[in-house]
Amino acid sequence: MTAQVRPSSPRRQEEPVRQENLRTINLELVFRHIVSAAGPISRTELATATGLTRPTITRIAEELLAGQLITEAGLPHNGRAGRPRVGLTLSERGPAGLGLDIRADGLAACVVDLTGTVRHLAFDPATYAGRGAPDVLAHLARMARAAIDAIAAEDLTVVTATLAVPGPVQGGVVHSAPELGWRDVDTTALLRGAVHPLDIPITVDNEANLAALGELYAGDNALDSFVYVSGGLGIGAGIVLDGHLMRGARGWSGQLGHVTVYPDGNPCPCGSRGCLQTYASLQAVLGDRPAPAGTTPDAAATGRAEAGEPATIAALDTAGTALGIALADMLNILDIDTVLLGGSFALLASWITANARAEIDRRVLTAAWAPITLRPALLGPDAAVIGAALTSIDQIRRHPTTWLARRPAPA
Amino acid sequence: MTAQVRPSSPRRQEEPVRQENLRTINLELVFRHIVSAAGPISRTELATATGLTRPTITRIAEELLAGQLITEAGLPHNGRAGRPRVGLTLSERGPAGLGLDIRADGLAACVVDLTGTVRHLAFDPATYAGRGAPDVLAHLARMARAAIDAIAAEDLTVVTATLAVPGPVQGGVVHSAPELGWRDVDTTALLRGAVHPLDIPITVDNEANLAALGELYAGDNALDSFVYVSGGLGIGAGIVLDGHLMRGARGWSGQLGHVTVYPDGNPCPCGSRGCLQTYASLQAVLGDRPAPAGTTPDAAATGRAEAGEPATIAALDTAGTALGIALADMLNILDIDTVLLGGSFALLASWITANARAEIDRRVLTAAWAPITLRPALLGPDAAVIGAALTSIDQIRRHPTTWLARRPAPA
């Protein structure tokens, strides 16, 4: 036979293991065990769990304690005589992660510590009418500075920031965010160039992706594959598979709002017809009566649904059916069995879930033998900003040595 | 603020690095460099590339040579005086991978060596009418045995087998393969229990997944994210993202045939309406005139299209449009920019591509600034069986030490 097939190749050349990086690898291994422990864990338990020697554990623990990554905490008495047992647990001081979110109804900032606890959460209602991107991002940079200063008083140092934006983004540039009126906005450059510049590493990601990560961290660890669907003026989805966000080849995955529901249906601003967005966005639910001044679109839609307005109920029936058809496509393609409804879909879940579920059960091939779960998300409107902050702190959780190398000298 | 968010945890507890596994890690690192090299690579180049010392490289090379994983080969003369330079390259003897495929038109078996070269490829045309799964799999086990015996004469040892099946599968059990008339068939058990049992480790996977892996290995390494679409009696897709197959939470991803194109459209045997399958499968193209006896459905459809039969051309127009709508959904969800048409879609590409492309360009949100590539796949009808064989050998490429530990003693 001919040699027509080329051998596979590794996608990434790894580092060899030498004495120097052996130290890093084992420190990060021990730290990950402390991160994933349910509570304080003793040095002896760490030695057993990692297979490392007790002296190695002791040395690594000293380094982590000095770097404010962990702290000592009492362990329950084991019934034997002797000194009280002391365990190691994540520090509530030291490095912190900042999250920022540009929402349809305002700006949000959040700081979490290493334990994943929210230590600061600020929301500033704002409308974007007539405000350009530089103005909005300068405002957000001020909120970031206020958060960093507030949290410094609690002995927390914000190390990195993650910004959530409502649209596809690449390298900090938002390609298109119609609800903000943005096209090709370099958010990182604007945050760095603001009067109060944000001068720490900044990652920018789609809000549905970050909200999905928020749900992943906040929720039950057993749930490690799900689709988070973000409803609102736009519709997006964050895909979590085996505990990892599936961002796609260029970070633009989850454009659920532009999945075709009815090929010859409503025209969409994107240039296509029949996109989910034209049936299930907040505009579609509100119809030709936008939210009155001083009321958010979310609140207007929920209020009309609760009042049982026939036009709104009919629009929600249509939205639920369209959402179910689009979600069924997504689940057939991805093979994921859990959908979390977020944003406006969480608020309107009572009115849309039945129709959406009927379409999913009928259209997902595997639903016949493996049922699909469809339920509201846990975190509410703060999911994306909390997910953003957790994404920031997660970099330290995964690579604590980068923090140890650059942390400020102890006072 | 309240501690409402739980910290992330690693999904997998890693092994610590100790002296014993340091040896394994470095051996596998060196081997991966040899796998990914374009041709023979010298010991000196390996030392530079891996960062390991020259004596370590020499020791590892001895081990790999003894295990028939690599062989020595001449390097181009570098112009300096002295001995001819000798490099290391993958062996064409030693371990081999077996692929098996149950196609609509027959059974196939393939063996590849470590270099990814096809060393054996057998196809047995067969119809399944009236033949139960035990009979089909016993036939396939005989073909596997013949392949293993044939290849042993070339000093190749088949180490593992991978079976391609046309339908969702889990743990070797095919849930549903309507074109074979199968439901809940335990393929692994039947292959093991055959008169000539297949007594090596067997992996079973969907044919679209394996064909996608075949394309990944066979094609340009630069193409590491794409969707492979398999047309035929059924329609499936294999999703490759960053060089890895995306199998979904349970291995059932890529049910493209059951993506909804027209929500109130044709009834589908799955119980839903408007599935892509009802517009773009070979049955849909052949309409109410099935392939005559002695002609495969592929050949019948291609023949009628080439003859310009109006009903077939109209059916192919419909199929191309429906395929484009379903693929646009898939690309919006996954963020992948390349689609490879396989199976009957490759044969019929001239008649379906224009319509499919028009829908994709109109409906994929990011196509406006990042064009989508749509083209026939490289490997043709053997893609799945070659992909299956490559999947088998890839286990040795990734973990050569498992082969070293269990290989037969040298003669």
Coordinates of N, CA, C and O in Angstrom, one line a residue, chain B residues 81-232:
Chain B
A81 N 33.7 16.9 7.1 CA 34.3 15.6 7.0 C 33.8 14.7 8.2 O 33.3 15.2 9.2
G82 N 34.0 13.4 8.0 CA 33.7 12.5 9.1 C 32.7 11.5 8.7 O 32.3 11.3 7.6
R83 N 32.2 10.8 9.7 CA 31.3 9.6 9.5 C 30.0 10.1 8.9 O 29.6 11.3 9.2
P84 N 29.2 9.3 8.2 CA 27.9 9.7 7.7 C 27.0 9.9 9.0 O 27.1 9.2 9.9
R85 N 26.2 10.9 8.9 CA 25.3 11.2 10.1 C 24.1 10.3 10.1 O 23.6 9.9 9.0
V86 N 23.7 9.9 11.3 CA 22.6 8.9 11.5 C 21.5 9.6 12.3 O 21.8 10.2 13.3
G87 N 20.3 9.5 11.8 CA 19.2 10.0 12.5 C 18.2 8.9 13.0 O 18.4 7.7 12.7
L88 N 17.2 9.3 13.7 CA 16.2 8.4 14.2 C 14.9 8.7 13.6 O 14.5 9.9 13.5
T89 N 14.1 7.7 13.3 CA 12.8 7.9 12.7 C 11.9 6.8 13.1 O 12.3 5.7 13.6
L90 N 10.6 7.0 12.9 CA 9.6 6.0 13.3 C 9.8 4.6 12.6 O 10.1 4.6 11.4
S91 N 9.6 3.5 13.3 CA 9.8 2.2 12.7 C 8.6 1.8 11.8 O 7.5 2.2 12.1
E92 N 8.9 1.1 10.8 CA 7.8 0.5 9.9 C 7.6 -1.0 10.3 O 6.8 -1.7 9.7
R93 N 8.3 -1.4 11.4 CA 7.9 -2.7 12.0 C 7.5 -2.5 13.4 O 7.3 -1.3 13.8
G94 N 7.2 -3.5 14.2 CA 6.7 -3.3 15.5 C 5.2 -3.2 15.6 O 4.5 -3.9 14.9
P95 N 4.8 -2.2 16.5 CA 3.3 -2.2 16.7 C 2.5 -1.6 15.5 O 3.0 -0.8 14.8
A96 N 1.3 -2.1 15.4 CA 0.4 -1.6 14.3 C -1.0 -1.5 14.9 O -1.3 -2.1 15.9
G97 N -1.8 -0.7 14.2 CA -3.2 -0.4 14.6 C -4.1 -1.0 13.6 O -3.9 -0.8 12.4
L98 N -5.2 -1.6 14.1 CA -6.2 -2.1 13.2 C -7.5 -1.3 13.2 O -7.9 -0.8 14.3
G99 N -8.0 -1.0 12.0 CA -9.3 -0.3 11.9 C -10.3 -1.2 11.3 O -10.0 -2.0 10.4
L100 N -11.6 -1.1 11.7 CA -12.7 -1.9 11.1 C -13.8 -1.0 10.9 O -14.0 -0.1 11.7
D101 N -14.6 -1.2 9.8 CA -15.7 -0.3 9.5 C -16.9 -1.0 9.0 O -16.7 -1.9 8.1
I102 N -18.0 -0.7 9.5 CA -19.3 -1.3 9.0 C -20.0 -0.2 8.2 O -20.5 0.7 8.7
R103 N -19.8 -0.3 6.8 CA -20.4 0.7 5.9 C -21.7 0.2 5.4 O -22.0 -1.0 5.4
A104 N -22.4 1.2 4.8 CA -23.7 0.8 4.2 C -23.5 -0.2 3.0 O -24.3 -1.0 2.8
D105 N -22.3 -0.2 2.4 CA -22.1 -1.0 1.2 C -21.1 -2.2 1.5 O -20.8 -2.9 0.5
G106 N -20.7 -2.4 2.7 CA -19.8 -3.5 3.0 C -19.0 -3.3 4.2 O -19.2 -2.4 5.0
L107 N -18.0 -4.3 4.4 CA -17.2 -4.3 5.6 C -15.7 -4.0 5.1 O -15.3 -4.4 4.1
A108 N -15.0 -3.2 6.0 CA -13.6 -2.8 5.7 C -12.7 -3.1 6.8 O -13.1 -3.0 8.0
A109 N -11.5 -3.4 6.5 CA -10.4 -3.6 7.6 C -9.2 -2.9 7.1 O -8.9 -2.9 5.9
C110 N -8.4 -2.3 8.0 CA -7.2 -1.5 7.6 C -6.2 -1.7 8.7 O -6.5 -1.7 9.9
V111 N -4.9 -1.8 8.3 CA -3.8 -1.8 9.3 C -2.9 -0.6 8.9 O -2.5 -0.5 7.8
V112 N -2.5 0.2 9.9 CA -1.5 1.2 9.7 C -0.3 0.9 10.6 O -0.5 0.4 11.7
D113 N 0.9 1.3 10.2 CA 2.1 1.2 11.1 C 2.3 2.5 11.8 O 1.5 3.4 11.6
L114 N 3.3 2.5 12.6 CA 3.6 3.7 13.4 C 3.8 5.0 12.6 O 3.5 6.1 13.1
T115 N 4.2 4.9 11.4 CA 4.5 6.1 10.6 C 3.2 6.6 10.0 O 3.1 7.6 9.4
G116 N 2.1 5.9 10.2 CA 0.8 6.3 9.7 C 0.5 5.8 8.3 O -0.4 6.1 7.6
T117 N 1.4 4.9 7.8 CA 1.3 4.4 6.5 C 0.3 3.2 6.5 O 0.3 2.4 7.4
V118 N -0.6 3.2 5.5 CA -1.6 2.1 5.4 C -0.8 0.9 4.8 O -0.3 0.9 3.7
R119 N -0.8 -0.2 5.6 CA -0.1 -1.4 5.2 C -1.0 -2.5 4.7 O -0.6 -3.5 4.2
H120 N -2.3 -2.4 5.0 CA -3.3 -3.4 4.6 C -4.6 -2.7 4.5 O -5.0 -2.0 5.4
L121 N -5.4 -3.0 3.4 CA -6.7 -2.4 3.3 C -7.6 -3.4 2.5 O -7.3 -3.7 1.4
A122 N -8.6 -3.9 3.2 CA -9.4 -4.9 2.6 C -10.9 -4.4 2.7 O -11.3 -3.9 3.7
F123 N -11.6 -4.7 1.6 CA -13.1 -4.3 1.6 C -13.9 -5.5 1.0 O -13.5 -6.1 0.1
D124 N -15.0 -5.8 1.7 CA -15.8 -6.9 1.3 C -17.2 -6.4 1.1 O -17.9 -6.1 2.1
P125 N -17.6 -6.3 -0.2 CA -19.0 -5.7 -0.4 C -20.0 -6.7 0.2 O -19.8 -7.9 0.1
A126 N -21.0 -6.1 0.8 CA -22.0 -7.0 1.5 C -23.3 -6.2 1.6 O -23.3 -5.0 1.7
T127 N -24.3 -7.0 1.6 CA -25.6 -6.3 1.9 C -26.1 -6.9 3.2 O -25.7 -8.0 3.6
Y128 N -26.8 -6.1 4.0 CA -27.2 -6.5 5.3 C -28.6 -7.1 5.4 O -29.0 -7.5 6.4
A129 N -29.3 -7.1 4.2 CA -30.7 -7.5 4.3 C -30.7 -9.0 4.8 O -30.0 -9.8 4.3
G130 N -31.5 -9.2 5.9 CA -31.7 -10.5 6.4 C -30.5 -11.0 7.2 O -30.5 -12.2 7.7
R131 N -29.4 -10.2 7.4 CA -28.3 -10.7 8.2 C -28.3 -10.0 9.5 O -28.3 -8.8 9.6
G132 N -28.3 -10.8 10.6 CA -28.3 -10.2 11.9 C -26.9 -9.7 12.3 O -25.9 -10.0 11.7
A133 N -26.9 -8.9 13.4 CA -25.6 -8.3 13.9 C -24.6 -9.4 14.2 O -23.4 -9.3 13.8
P134 N -24.9 -10.6 14.8 CA -23.9 -11.6 15.1 C -23.2 -12.1 13.8 O -22.0 -12.2 13.8
D135 N -24.0 -12.3 12.8 CA -23.5 -12.7 11.5 C -22.5 -11.7 10.9 O -21.4 -12.0 10.5
V136 N -22.9 -10.4 10.9 CA -22.1 -9.4 10.3 C -20.8 -9.2 11.1 O -19.7 -9.2 10.5
L137 N -20.9 -9.3 12.4 CA -19.7 -9.1 13.2 C -18.8 -10.3 13.2 O -17.5 -10.2 13.3
A138 N -19.3 -11.5 13.0 CA -18.5 -12.7 12.9 C -17.7 -12.6 11.6 O -16.5 -12.9 11.5
H139 N -18.3 -12.1 10.5 CA -17.7 -11.9 9.3 C -16.5 -10.9 9.4 O -15.4 -11.1 9.0
L140 N -16.8 -9.8 10.2 CA -15.8 -8.8 10.4 C -14.6 -9.3 11.2 O -13.5 -9.0 11.0
A141 N -14.9 -10.2 12.2 CA -13.9 -10.7 13.0 C -13.0 -11.6 12.2 O -11.7 -11.6 12.4
R142 N -13.5 -12.3 11.2 CA -12.7 -13.1 10.3 C -11.8 -12.2 9.4 O -10.6 -12.5 9.2
M143 N -12.4 -11.1 9.0 CA -11.5 -10.1 8.2 C -10.4 -9.6 9.1 O -9.3 -9.4 8.6
A144 N -10.7 -9.3 10.4 CA -9.7 -8.8 11.3 C -8.6 -9.8 11.4 O -7.4 -9.5 11.4
R145 N -9.0 -11.1 11.6 CA -8.0 -12.1 11.8 C -7.1 -12.3 10.6 O -5.8 -12.3 10.7
A146 N -7.7 -12.2 9.4 CA -6.9 -12.3 8.1 C -5.9 -11.1 8.1 O -4.8 -11.3 7.6
A147 N -6.4 -9.9 8.5 CA -5.5 -8.7 8.4 C -4.3 -8.9 9.4 O -3.2 -8.6 9.0
I148 N -4.6 -9.4 10.6 CA -3.6 -9.6 11.6 C -2.5 -10.6 11.1 O -1.3 -10.4 11.3
D149 N -3.0 -11.7 10.5 CA -2.1 -12.7 10.1 C -1.3 -12.2 8.9 O 0.0 -12.4 8.8
A150 N -1.9 -11.5 8.0 CA -1.2 -11.0 6.8 C -0.1 -10.1 7.2 O 1.1 -10.1 6.7
I151 N -0.3 -9.2 8.2 CA 0.6 -8.2 8.5 C 1.7 -8.7 9.4 O 2.8 -8.1 9.5
A152 N 1.5 -9.9 10.1 CA 2.5 -10.5 11.0 C 3.7 -10.9 10.1 O 4.9 -10.8 10.6
A153 N 3.4 -11.2 8.9 CA 4.5 -11.6 7.9 C 5.4 -10.5 7.7 O 6.6 -10.6 7.2
E154 N 5.0 -9.2 7.9 CA 5.8 -8.1 7.7 C 6.4 -7.6 9.0 O 6.8 -6.4 9.1
D155 N 6.4 -8.4 10.0 CA 7.0 -8.1 11.3 C 6.2 -7.0 12.0 O 6.8 -6.1 12.7
L156 N 4.9 -6.9 11.8 CA 4.1 -5.9 12.5 C 3.1 -6.7 13.4 O 2.5 -7.7 13.1
T157 N 2.9 -6.1 14.6 CA 2.0 -6.7 15.6 C 0.9 -5.8 15.8 O 1.0 -4.7 16.3
V158 N -0.3 -6.3 15.5 CA -1.5 -5.5 15.8 C -1.8 -5.4 17.3 O -1.9 -6.5 17.9
V159 N -1.9 -4.2 17.8 CA -1.9 -4.1 19.3 C -3.3 -3.7 19.7 O -3.8 -4.2 20.7
T160 N -4.0 -2.9 19.0 CA -5.4 -2.5 19.4 C -6.2 -2.4 18.1 O -5.7 -2.1 17.1
A161 N -7.6 -2.5 18.3 CA -8.5 -2.3 17.2 C -9.5 -1.2 17.5 O -9.9 -1.0 18.7
T162 N -9.9 -0.6 16.5 CA -11.0 0.5 16.6 C -12.0 0.2 15.5 O -11.7 0.0 14.4
L163 N -13.3 0.1 16.0 CA -14.4 -0.2 15.1 C -15.3 1.0 14.8 O -15.7 1.7 15.8
A164 N -15.5 1.3 13.6 CA -16.4 2.4 13.2 C -17.8 1.9 12.9 O -18.0 0.9 12.2
V165 N -18.8 2.5 13.5 CA -20.2 2.1 13.3 C -21.1 3.3 13.0 O -20.8 4.5 13.4
P166 N -22.1 3.1 12.2 CA -22.9 4.3 11.7 C -24.0 4.6 12.7 O -25.2 4.4 12.4
G167 N -23.7 5.1 13.9 CA -24.7 5.5 14.8 C -24.1 5.8 16.2 O -22.9 5.5 16.4
P168 N -24.9 6.4 17.1 CA -24.3 6.7 18.4 C -24.0 5.4 19.2 O -24.8 4.5 19.2
V169 N -22.9 5.4 19.9 CA -22.4 4.2 20.5 C -21.9 4.6 21.9 O -21.5 5.8 22.1
Q170 N -22.0 3.7 22.8 CA -21.4 3.9 24.2 C -21.0 2.6 24.8 O -21.7 1.7 24.8
G171 N -19.7 2.6 25.2 CA -19.1 1.4 25.8 C -19.3 0.2 24.8 O -19.5 -1.0 25.3
G172 N -19.2 0.4 23.5 CA -19.2 -0.7 22.6 C -20.6 -1.1 22.1 O -20.8 -1.9 21.2
V173 N -21.6 -0.5 22.8 CA -23.0 -0.8 22.5 C -23.6 0.3 21.5 O -23.6 1.5 21.8
V174 N -24.0 -0.2 20.3 CA -24.6 0.7 19.3 C -26.1 0.9 19.7 O -26.8 0.0 19.7
H175 N -26.4 2.2 20.1 CA -27.8 2.4 20.5 C -28.8 2.2 19.4 O -29.8 1.7 19.5
S176 N -28.4 2.8 18.2 CA -29.4 2.8 17.1 C -28.6 3.0 15.8 O -27.9 4.0 15.7
A177 N -28.8 2.1 14.9 CA -28.2 2.3 13.6 C -29.2 1.8 12.6 O -29.2 0.7 12.1
P178 N -30.2 2.7 12.2 CA -31.4 2.3 11.5 C -31.0 1.7 10.1 O -31.6 0.8 9.6
E179 N -29.9 2.2 9.5 CA -29.6 1.7 8.2 C -29.1 0.2 8.2 O -29.2 -0.5 7.2
L180 N -28.7 -0.2 9.4 CA -28.3 -1.6 9.6 C -29.5 -2.4 10.2 O -29.4 -3.6 10.3
G181 N -30.5 -1.7 10.7 CA -31.6 -2.3 11.4 C -31.1 -2.7 12.8 O -31.7 -3.7 13.4
W182 N -30.2 -2.0 13.4 CA -29.6 -2.4 14.7 C -30.2 -1.5 15.8 O -30.4 -0.3 15.6
R183 N -30.4 -2.1 16.9 CA -30.8 -1.4 18.2 C -30.1 -2.1 19.3 O -30.2 -3.3 19.5
D184 N -29.3 -1.3 20.1 CA -28.7 -1.8 21.3 C -27.9 -3.1 21.0 O -28.1 -4.1 21.6
V185 N -27.0 -3.0 20.0 CA -26.1 -4.1 19.7 C -24.8 -4.0 20.4 O -24.1 -3.0 20.2
D186 N -24.4 -5.0 21.2 CA -23.1 -5.0 21.9 C -22.0 -5.5 20.9 O -21.7 -6.7 20.9
T187 N -21.4 -4.6 20.1 CA -20.5 -5.0 19.1 C -19.2 -5.6 19.7 O -18.7 -6.6 19.1
T188 N -18.7 -5.1 20.8 CA -17.5 -5.6 21.3 C -17.7 -7.1 21.8 O -16.9 -8.0 21.5
A189 N -18.8 -7.4 22.4 CA -19.1 -8.7 22.9 C -19.2 -9.7 21.7 O -18.7 -10.8 21.7
L190 N -19.8 -9.2 20.6 CA -20.0 -10.1 19.4 C -18.7 -10.3 18.7 O -18.4 -11.4 18.3
L191 N -17.8 -9.3 18.7 CA -16.5 -9.5 18.1 C -15.6 -10.5 18.9 O -14.9 -11.4 18.4
R192 N -15.8 -10.4 20.3 CA -15.0 -11.3 21.2 C -15.6 -12.7 21.2 O -14.8 -13.6 21.4
G193 N -16.9 -12.8 21.0 CA -17.5 -14.1 21.0 C -17.6 -14.8 19.7 O -18.2 -15.9 19.6
A194 N -17.0 -14.2 18.6 CA -17.1 -14.9 17.3 C -16.3 -16.1 17.3 O -15.5 -16.4 18.2
V195 N -16.5 -16.9 16.2 CA -15.8 -18.2 16.1 C -14.3 -17.9 16.0 O -13.5 -18.6 16.6
H196 N -13.9 -16.8 15.3 CA -12.5 -16.4 15.3 C -12.5 -15.1 16.1 O -12.5 -14.0 15.6
P197 N -12.4 -15.2 17.4 CA -12.6 -14.0 18.3 C -11.5 -13.0 18.1 O -10.3 -13.4 17.9
L198 N -11.9 -11.7 18.3 CA -10.9 -10.7 18.2 C -10.5 -10.4 19.7 O -11.2 -9.8 20.4
D199 N -9.3 -10.8 20.1 CA -8.9 -10.8 21.5 C -7.9 -9.8 21.8 O -7.0 -10.0 22.6
I200 N -8.0 -8.6 21.2 CA -7.1 -7.4 21.6 C -8.1 -6.3 22.0 O -9.3 -6.4 21.8
P201 N -7.5 -5.3 22.7 CA -8.4 -4.2 23.1 C -9.2 -3.6 21.9 O -8.6 -3.3 20.9
I202 N -10.5 -3.4 22.1 CA -11.3 -2.9 21.0 C -12.0 -1.6 21.5 O -12.6 -1.5 22.6
T203 N -11.9 -0.5 20.7 CA -12.6 0.7 20.9 C -13.7 0.8 19.8 O -13.4 0.5 18.7
V204 N -14.9 1.3 20.2 CA -15.9 1.4 19.2 C -16.3 2.9 19.1 O -16.5 3.5 20.2
D205 N -16.4 3.5 17.9 CA -16.8 4.9 17.8 C -17.6 5.1 16.6 O -17.7 4.3 15.7
N206 N -18.3 6.2 16.6 CA -19.1 6.6 15.4 C -18.2 6.9 14.2 O -17.1 7.4 14.3
E207 N -18.8 6.5 13.0 CA -17.9 6.5 11.8 C -17.6 8.0 11.4 O -16.5 8.2 10.9
A208 N -18.5 8.9 11.7 CA -18.2 10.3 11.4 C -17.0 10.8 12.2 O -16.1 11.5 11.7
N209 N -17.0 10.4 13.5 CA -15.8 10.8 14.3 C -14.5 10.2 13.8 O -13.5 10.9 13.7
L210 N -14.6 9.0 13.4 CA -13.3 8.3 13.0 C -12.9 8.8 11.7 O -11.7 9.0 11.4
A211 N -13.8 9.1 10.8 CA -13.5 9.7 9.5 C -12.8 11.1 9.7 O -11.9 11.4 9.0
A212 N -13.4 11.8 10.6 CA -12.8 13.1 10.9 C -11.3 13.0 11.4 O -10.5 13.7 11.0
L213 N -11.1 12.0 12.3 CA -9.7 11.7 12.7 C -8.8 11.3 11.5 O -7.7 11.7 11.4
G214 N -9.4 10.5 10.6 CA -8.7 10.1 9.4 C -8.2 11.4 8.6 O -7.1 11.5 8.2
E215 N -9.2 12.3 8.5 CA -8.8 13.6 7.8 C -7.8 14.4 8.5 O -6.9 15.0 7.9
L216 N -7.9 14.4 9.8 CA -7.0 15.2 10.6 C -5.6 14.7 10.4 O -4.6 15.4 10.2
Y217 N -5.4 13.3 10.4 CA -4.1 12.8 10.3 C -3.6 12.9 8.9 O -2.4 13.1 8.6
A218 N -4.5 12.7 7.9 CA -4.1 12.6 6.5 C -3.8 14.0 6.0 O -3.0 14.1 5.0
G219 N -4.4 14.9 6.5 CA -4.4 16.3 5.9 C -3.2 17.1 6.4 O -2.3 16.6 7.1
D220 N -3.3 18.3 6.0 CA -2.3 19.3 6.4 C -2.4 19.5 7.9 O -3.5 19.8 8.4
N221 N -1.3 19.5 8.6 CA -1.4 19.7 10.0 C -1.9 21.1 10.4 O -2.3 21.3 11.5
A222 N -1.8 22.0 9.5 CA -2.2 23.4 9.8 C -3.8 23.4 10.0 O -4.3 24.3 10.7
L223 N -4.5 22.4 9.4 CA -5.9 22.4 9.6 C -6.2 21.6 10.8 O -6.3 20.4 10.8
D224 N -6.4 22.3 12.0 CA -6.6 21.5 13.2 C -8.0 21.8 13.8 O -8.3 21.2 14.8
S225 N -8.9 22.6 13.1 CA -10.2 22.7 13.6 C -11.1 22.6 12.3 O -11.0 23.5 11.4
F226 N -12.0 21.7 12.3 CA -12.9 21.5 11.2 C -14.1 20.6 11.6 O -14.0 19.9 12.6
V227 N -15.1 20.7 10.7 CA -16.2 19.8 10.9 C -16.2 18.8 9.7 O -16.1 19.3 8.5
Y228 N -16.2 17.5 9.9 CA -16.3 16.5 8.8 C -17.7 16.1 8.8 O -18.3 15.6 9.8
V229 N -18.4 16.2 7.6 CA -19.8 15.9 7.5 C -19.9 14.6 6.6 O -19.4 14.6 5.5
S230 N -20.5 13.6 7.2 CA -20.6 12.3 6.5 C -22.0 12.2 5.9 O -23.0 12.1 6.7
G231 N -22.1 12.2 4.6 CA -23.4 11.9 4.0 C -23.6 10.5 3.6 O -22.6 9.7 3.5
G232 N -24.8 10.0 3.5 CA -25.1 8.6 3.2 C -26.6 8.4 3.5 O -27.4 9.2 3.4

